[in-house]
Amino acid sequence: WVQLRESGGGSVQAGGSLKLSCIVSDYHPTDGCLGWFRQAPGKEREGVGGFYTRTGHGGYPDSVRGRFTYSRETDKTTLYLQMNNLKPEDSAVYYCGATPADKCLWGPIDRRSYSDWGQGTQVTVFS
């Protein structure tokens, strides 16, 4: 089944940038979604960017729009999340996720759509 592995987290000063990577293996979607999520201590996991694999269409929540950008290698094996102008409230464990291969029921940035996750990578933004 699908395997996901994130990397690229770290500590950065507010206003700085980080780029996360996620290697995606054994995923052959017909109508699924891939996305990036984060979870801070005591909070629910929230989507920060995701897309439909068939069309490439996706979106971002208001909290990161204009600062975060997802992308995918042309061979579709690696996802990226470019994060600019980072804020302390962006501190969290970041995960990449995959929905079932044939569905993305609640859309690409709703965690209810997702069935598989990577192990996560910590991002800490200090002021």
JSON list of C-alpha atoms in Angstrom, two decimals:
[
{"chain": "A", "resi": 1, "resn": "TRP", "atom": "CA", "xyz": [0.00, 0.00, 0.00]},
{"chain": "A", "resi": 2, "resn": "VAL", "atom": "CA", "xyz": [0.99, 3.64, -0.20]},
{"chain": "A", "resi": 3, "resn": "GLN", "atom": "CA", "xyz": [4.03, 4.78, 1.74]},
{"chain": "A", "resi": 4, "resn": "LEU", "atom": "CA", "xyz": [4.85, 8.40, 2.52]},
{"chain": "A", "resi": 5, "resn": "ARG", "atom": "CA", "xyz": [8.01, 9.83, 4.07]},
{"chain": "A", "resi": 6, "resn": "GLU", "atom": "CA", "xyz": [8.54, 13.48, 4.91]},
{"chain": "A", "resi": 7, "resn": "SER", "atom": "CA", "xyz": [11.79, 15.36, 5.40]},
{"chain": "A", "resi": 8, "resn": "GLY", "atom": "CA", "xyz": [13.06, 18.91, 5.56]},
{"chain": "A", "resi": 9, "resn": "GLY", "atom": "CA", "xyz": [11.72, 20.15, 8.88]},
{"chain": "A", "resi": 10, "resn": "GLY", "atom": "CA", "xyz": [13.77, 22.21, 11.29]},
{"chain": "A", "resi": 11, "resn": "SER", "atom": "CA", "xyz": [13.96, 25.42, 13.26]},
{"chain": "A", "resi": 12, "resn": "VAL", "atom": "CA", "xyz": [13.79, 28.81, 11.59]},
{"chain": "A", "resi": 13, "resn": "GLN", "atom": "CA", "xyz": [13.39, 32.39, 12.64]},
{"chain": "A", "resi": 14, "resn": "ALA", "atom": "CA", "xyz": [10.08, 34.13, 11.97]},
{"chain": "A", "resi": 15, "resn": "GLY", "atom": "CA", "xyz": [10.03, 35.50, 8.43]},
{"chain": "A", "resi": 16, "resn": "GLY", "atom": "CA", "xyz": [12.23, 32.71, 7.16]},
{"chain": "A", "resi": 17, "resn": "SER", "atom": "CA", "xyz": [11.52, 29.84, 4.78]},
{"chain": "A", "resi": 18, "resn": "LEU", "atom": "CA", "xyz": [11.60, 26.05, 4.75]},
{"chain": "A", "resi": 19, "resn": "LYS", "atom": "CA", "xyz": [10.91, 23.50, 2.04]},
{"chain": "A", "resi": 20, "resn": "LEU", "atom": "CA", "xyz": [9.48, 20.13, 3.00]},
{"chain": "A", "resi": 21, "resn": "SER", "atom": "CA", "xyz": [9.68, 17.02, 0.84]},
{"chain": "A", "resi": 22, "resn": "CYS", "atom": "CA", "xyz": [7.57, 13.87, 0.83]},
{"chain": "A", "resi": 23, "resn": "ILE", "atom": "CA", "xyz": [8.50, 10.72, -1.05]},
{"chain": "A", "resi": 24, "resn": "VAL", "atom": "CA", "xyz": [5.38, 8.89, -2.22]},
{"chain": "A", "resi": 25, "resn": "SER", "atom": "CA", "xyz": [5.63, 5.18, -3.00]},
{"chain": "A", "resi": 26, "resn": "ASP", "atom": "CA", "xyz": [3.15, 2.60, -4.27]},
{"chain": "A", "resi": 27, "resn": "TYR", "atom": "CA", "xyz": [0.37, 5.10, -4.91]},
{"chain": "A", "resi": 28, "resn": "HIS", "atom": "CA", "xyz": [-1.55, 4.74, -8.14]},
{"chain": "A", "resi": 29, "resn": "PRO", "atom": "CA", "xyz": [-4.57, 7.03, -7.87]},
{"chain": "A", "resi": 30, "resn": "THR", "atom": "CA", "xyz": [-7.45, 7.24, -10.27]},
{"chain": "A", "resi": 31, "resn": "ASP", "atom": "CA", "xyz": [-9.27, 10.02, -8.44]},
{"chain": "A", "resi": 32, "resn": "GLY", "atom": "CA", "xyz": [-7.54, 10.53, -5.11]},
{"chain": "A", "resi": 33, "resn": "CYS", "atom": "CA", "xyz": [-5.87, 13.46, -3.42]},
{"chain": "A", "resi": 34, "resn": "LEU", "atom": "CA", "xyz": [-2.47, 14.23, -1.97]},
{"chain": "A", "resi": 35, "resn": "GLY", "atom": "CA", "xyz": [-1.91, 16.91, 0.58]},
{"chain": "A", "resi": 36, "resn": "TRP", "atom": "CA", "xyz": [0.03, 18.51, 3.39]},
{"chain": "A", "resi": 37, "resn": "PHE", "atom": "CA", "xyz": [-1.26, 18.80, 6.93]},
{"chain": "A", "resi": 38, "resn": "ARG", "atom": "CA", "xyz": [0.04, 19.99, 10.27]},
{"chain": "A", "resi": 39, "resn": "GLN", "atom": "CA", "xyz": [-0.72, 19.31, 13.89]},
{"chain": "A", "resi": 40, "resn": "ALA", "atom": "CA", "xyz": [0.33, 21.45, 16.82]},
{"chain": "A", "resi": 41, "resn": "PRO", "atom": "CA", "xyz": [0.17, 20.17, 20.41]},
{"chain": "A", "resi": 42, "resn": "GLY", "atom": "CA", "xyz": [-3.40, 20.08, 21.66]},
{"chain": "A", "resi": 43, "resn": "LYS", "atom": "CA", "xyz": [-4.86, 20.93, 18.26]},
{"chain": "A", "resi": 44, "resn": "GLU", "atom": "CA", "xyz": [-6.49, 18.95, 15.50]},
{"chain": "A", "resi": 45, "resn": "ARG", "atom": "CA", "xyz": [-4.65, 18.07, 12.34]},
{"chain": "A", "resi": 46, "resn": "GLU", "atom": "CA", "xyz": [-5.37, 20.73, 9.72]},
{"chain": "A", "resi": 47, "resn": "GLY", "atom": "CA", "xyz": [-4.78, 20.88, 5.99]},
{"chain": "A", "resi": 48, "resn": "VAL", "atom": "CA", "xyz": [-2.31, 23.43, 4.66]},
{"chain": "A", "resi": 49, "resn": "GLY", "atom": "CA", "xyz": [-2.39, 22.51, 0.97]},
{"chain": "A", "resi": 50, "resn": "GLY", "atom": "CA", "xyz": [-3.63, 19.67, -1.21]},
{"chain": "A", "resi": 51, "resn": "PHE", "atom": "CA", "xyz": [-4.80, 18.74, -4.68]},
{"chain": "A", "resi": 52, "resn": "TYR", "atom": "CA", "xyz": [-6.74, 16.26, -6.78]},
{"chain": "A", "resi": 53, "resn": "THR", "atom": "CA", "xyz": [-4.24, 13.96, -8.47]},
{"chain": "A", "resi": 54, "resn": "ARG", "atom": "CA", "xyz": [-6.30, 13.61, -11.64]},
{"chain": "A", "resi": 55, "resn": "THR", "atom": "CA", "xyz": [-6.70, 17.34, -12.35]},
{"chain": "A", "resi": 56, "resn": "GLY", "atom": "CA", "xyz": [-4.02, 19.00, -10.26]},
{"chain": "A", "resi": 57, "resn": "HIS", "atom": "CA", "xyz": [-6.61, 21.40, -8.87]},
{"chain": "A", "resi": 58, "resn": "GLY", "atom": "CA", "xyz": [-6.39, 22.12, -5.17]},
{"chain": "A", "resi": 59, "resn": "GLY", "atom": "CA", "xyz": [-6.26, 24.82, -2.57]},
{"chain": "A", "resi": 60, "resn": "TYR", "atom": "CA", "xyz": [-5.04, 26.28, 0.68]},
{"chain": "A", "resi": 61, "resn": "PRO", "atom": "CA", "xyz": [-6.69, 27.49, 3.86]},
{"chain": "A", "resi": 62, "resn": "ASP", "atom": "CA", "xyz": [-6.71, 31.22, 4.53]},
{"chain": "A", "resi": 63, "resn": "SER", "atom": "CA", "xyz": [-4.09, 30.84, 7.25]},
{"chain": "A", "resi": 64, "resn": "VAL", "atom": "CA", "xyz": [-1.33, 29.95, 4.76]},
{"chain": "A", "resi": 65, "resn": "ARG", "atom": "CA", "xyz": [-2.58, 31.16, 1.38]},
{"chain": "A", "resi": 66, "resn": "GLY", "atom": "CA", "xyz": [0.04, 33.33, -0.29]},
{"chain": "A", "resi": 67, "resn": "ARG", "atom": "CA", "xyz": [2.81, 31.97, 1.94]},
{"chain": "A", "resi": 68, "resn": "PHE", "atom": "CA", "xyz": [2.76, 28.19, 1.31]},
{"chain": "A", "resi": 69, "resn": "THR", "atom": "CA", "xyz": [2.98, 26.48, -2.07]},
{"chain": "A", "resi": 70, "resn": "TYR", "atom": "CA", "xyz": [2.70, 22.77, -2.81]},
{"chain": "A", "resi": 71, "resn": "SER", "atom": "CA", "xyz": [4.22, 21.17, -5.87]},
{"chain": "A", "resi": 72, "resn": "ARG", "atom": "CA", "xyz": [5.00, 17.75, -7.26]},
{"chain": "A", "resi": 73, "resn": "GLU", "atom": "CA", "xyz": [7.83, 16.29, -9.27]},
{"chain": "A", "resi": 74, "resn": "THR", "atom": "CA", "xyz": [6.86, 15.45, -12.85]},
{"chain": "A", "resi": 75, "resn": "ASP", "atom": "CA", "xyz": [7.46, 11.78, -12.14]},
{"chain": "A", "resi": 76, "resn": "LYS", "atom": "CA", "xyz": [4.91, 12.14, -9.30]},
{"chain": "A", "resi": 77, "resn": "THR", "atom": "CA", "xyz": [7.12, 10.46, -6.72]},
{"chain": "A", "resi": 78, "resn": "THR", "atom": "CA", "xyz": [7.88, 13.49, -4.58]},
{"chain": "A", "resi": 79, "resn": "LEU", "atom": "CA", "xyz": [5.72, 16.22, -3.11]},
{"chain": "A", "resi": 80, "resn": "TYR", "atom": "CA", "xyz": [7.03, 19.53, -1.86]},
{"chain": "A", "resi": 81, "resn": "LEU", "atom": "CA", "xyz": [5.73, 22.24, 0.44]},
{"chain": "A", "resi": 82, "resn": "GLN", "atom": "CA", "xyz": [7.49, 25.57, 0.13]},
{"chain": "A", "resi": 83, "resn": "MET", "atom": "CA", "xyz": [6.81, 27.68, 3.21]},
{"chain": "A", "resi": 84, "resn": "ASN", "atom": "CA", "xyz": [7.70, 31.36, 3.16]},
{"chain": "A", "resi": 85, "resn": "ASN", "atom": "CA", "xyz": [7.28, 34.18, 5.65]},
{"chain": "A", "resi": 86, "resn": "LEU", "atom": "CA", "xyz": [6.93, 31.67, 8.46]},
{"chain": "A", "resi": 87, "resn": "LYS", "atom": "CA", "xyz": [5.27, 32.68, 11.71]},
{"chain": "A", "resi": 88, "resn": "PRO", "atom": "CA", "xyz": [5.56, 31.20, 15.20]},
{"chain": "A", "resi": 89, "resn": "GLU", "atom": "CA", "xyz": [1.98, 29.91, 14.85]},
{"chain": "A", "resi": 90, "resn": "ASP", "atom": "CA", "xyz": [3.15, 27.76, 11.94]},
{"chain": "A", "resi": 91, "resn": "SER", "atom": "CA", "xyz": [5.10, 25.60, 14.40]},
{"chain": "A", "resi": 92, "resn": "ALA", "atom": "CA", "xyz": [3.77, 22.04, 14.26]},
{"chain": "A", "resi": 93, "resn": "VAL", "atom": "CA", "xyz": [4.50, 18.54, 13.05]},
{"chain": "A", "resi": 94, "resn": "TYR", "atom": "CA", "xyz": [3.90, 18.50, 9.32]},
{"chain": "A", "resi": 95, "resn": "TYR", "atom": "CA", "xyz": [2.55, 15.43, 7.54]},
{"chain": "A", "resi": 96, "resn": "CYS", "atom": "CA", "xyz": [1.92, 14.49, 3.96]},
{"chain": "A", "resi": 97, "resn": "GLY", "atom": "CA", "xyz": [-1.13, 12.38, 3.33]},
{"chain": "A", "resi": 98, "resn": "ALA", "atom": "CA", "xyz": [-2.88, 10.34, 0.66]},
{"chain": "A", "resi": 99, "resn": "THR", "atom": "CA", "xyz": [-6.55, 9.54, 0.23]},
{"chain": "A", "resi": 100, "resn": "PRO", "atom": "CA", "xyz": [-7.83, 6.23, -1.08]},
{"chain": "A", "resi": 101, "resn": "ALA", "atom": "CA", "xyz": [-6.77, 5.94, -4.71]},
{"chain": "A", "resi": 102, "resn": "ASP", "atom": "CA", "xyz": [-10.29, 6.32, -6.07]},
{"chain": "A", "resi": 103, "resn": "LYS", "atom": "CA", "xyz": [-11.85, 9.00, -3.90]},
{"chain": "A", "resi": 104, "resn": "CYS", "atom": "CA", "xyz": [-11.35, 12.31, -2.15]},
{"chain": "A", "resi": 105, "resn": "LEU", "atom": "CA", "xyz": [-14.73, 12.66, -0.52]},
{"chain": "A", "resi": 106, "resn": "TRP", "atom": "CA", "xyz": [-14.34, 15.87, 1.45]},
{"chain": "A", "resi": 107, "resn": "GLY", "atom": "CA", "xyz": [-11.81, 17.64, -0.74]},
{"chain": "A", "resi": 108, "resn": "PRO", "atom": "CA", "xyz": [-8.04, 17.93, -0.73]},
{"chain": "A", "resi": 109, "resn": "ILE", "atom": "CA", "xyz": [-7.53, 19.88, 2.51]},
{"chain": "A", "resi": 110, "resn": "ASP", "atom": "CA", "xyz": [-10.06, 18.09, 4.70]},
{"chain": "A", "resi": 111, "resn": "ARG", "atom": "CA", "xyz": [-8.37, 15.44, 6.83]},
{"chain": "A", "resi": 112, "resn": "ARG", "atom": "CA", "xyz": [-11.49, 13.26, 6.69]},
{"chain": "A", "resi": 113, "resn": "SER", "atom": "CA", "xyz": [-10.61, 12.49, 3.07]},
{"chain": "A", "resi": 114, "resn": "TYR", "atom": "CA", "xyz": [-7.26, 10.97, 4.02]},
{"chain": "A", "resi": 115, "resn": "SER", "atom": "CA", "xyz": [-6.42, 7.39, 4.92]},
{"chain": "A", "resi": 116, "resn": "ASP", "atom": "CA", "xyz": [-2.62, 7.27, 4.91]},
{"chain": "A", "resi": 117, "resn": "TRP", "atom": "CA", "xyz": [0.02, 9.47, 6.50]},
{"chain": "A", "resi": 118, "resn": "GLY", "atom": "CA", "xyz": [3.77, 9.82, 6.73]},
{"chain": "A", "resi": 119, "resn": "GLN", "atom": "CA", "xyz": [5.59, 9.87, 10.04]},
{"chain": "A", "resi": 120, "resn": "GLY", "atom": "CA", "xyz": [5.75, 13.67, 10.16]},
{"chain": "A", "resi": 121, "resn": "THR", "atom": "CA", "xyz": [8.52, 16.24, 10.38]},
{"chain": "A", "resi": 122, "resn": "GLN", "atom": "CA", "xyz": [8.80, 18.94, 13.04]},
{"chain": "A", "resi": 123, "resn": "VAL", "atom": "CA", "xyz": [8.80, 22.62, 12.07]},
{"chain": "A", "resi": 124, "resn": "THR", "atom": "CA", "xyz": [9.60, 25.17, 14.76]},
{"chain": "A", "resi": 125, "resn": "VAL", "atom": "CA", "xyz": [9.42, 28.90, 14.09]},
{"chain": "A", "resi": 126, "resn": "PHE", "atom": "CA", "xyz": [10.92, 31.15, 16.75]},
{"chain": "A", "resi": 127, "resn": "SER", "atom": "CA", "xyz": [10.46, 34.90, 17.09]}
]
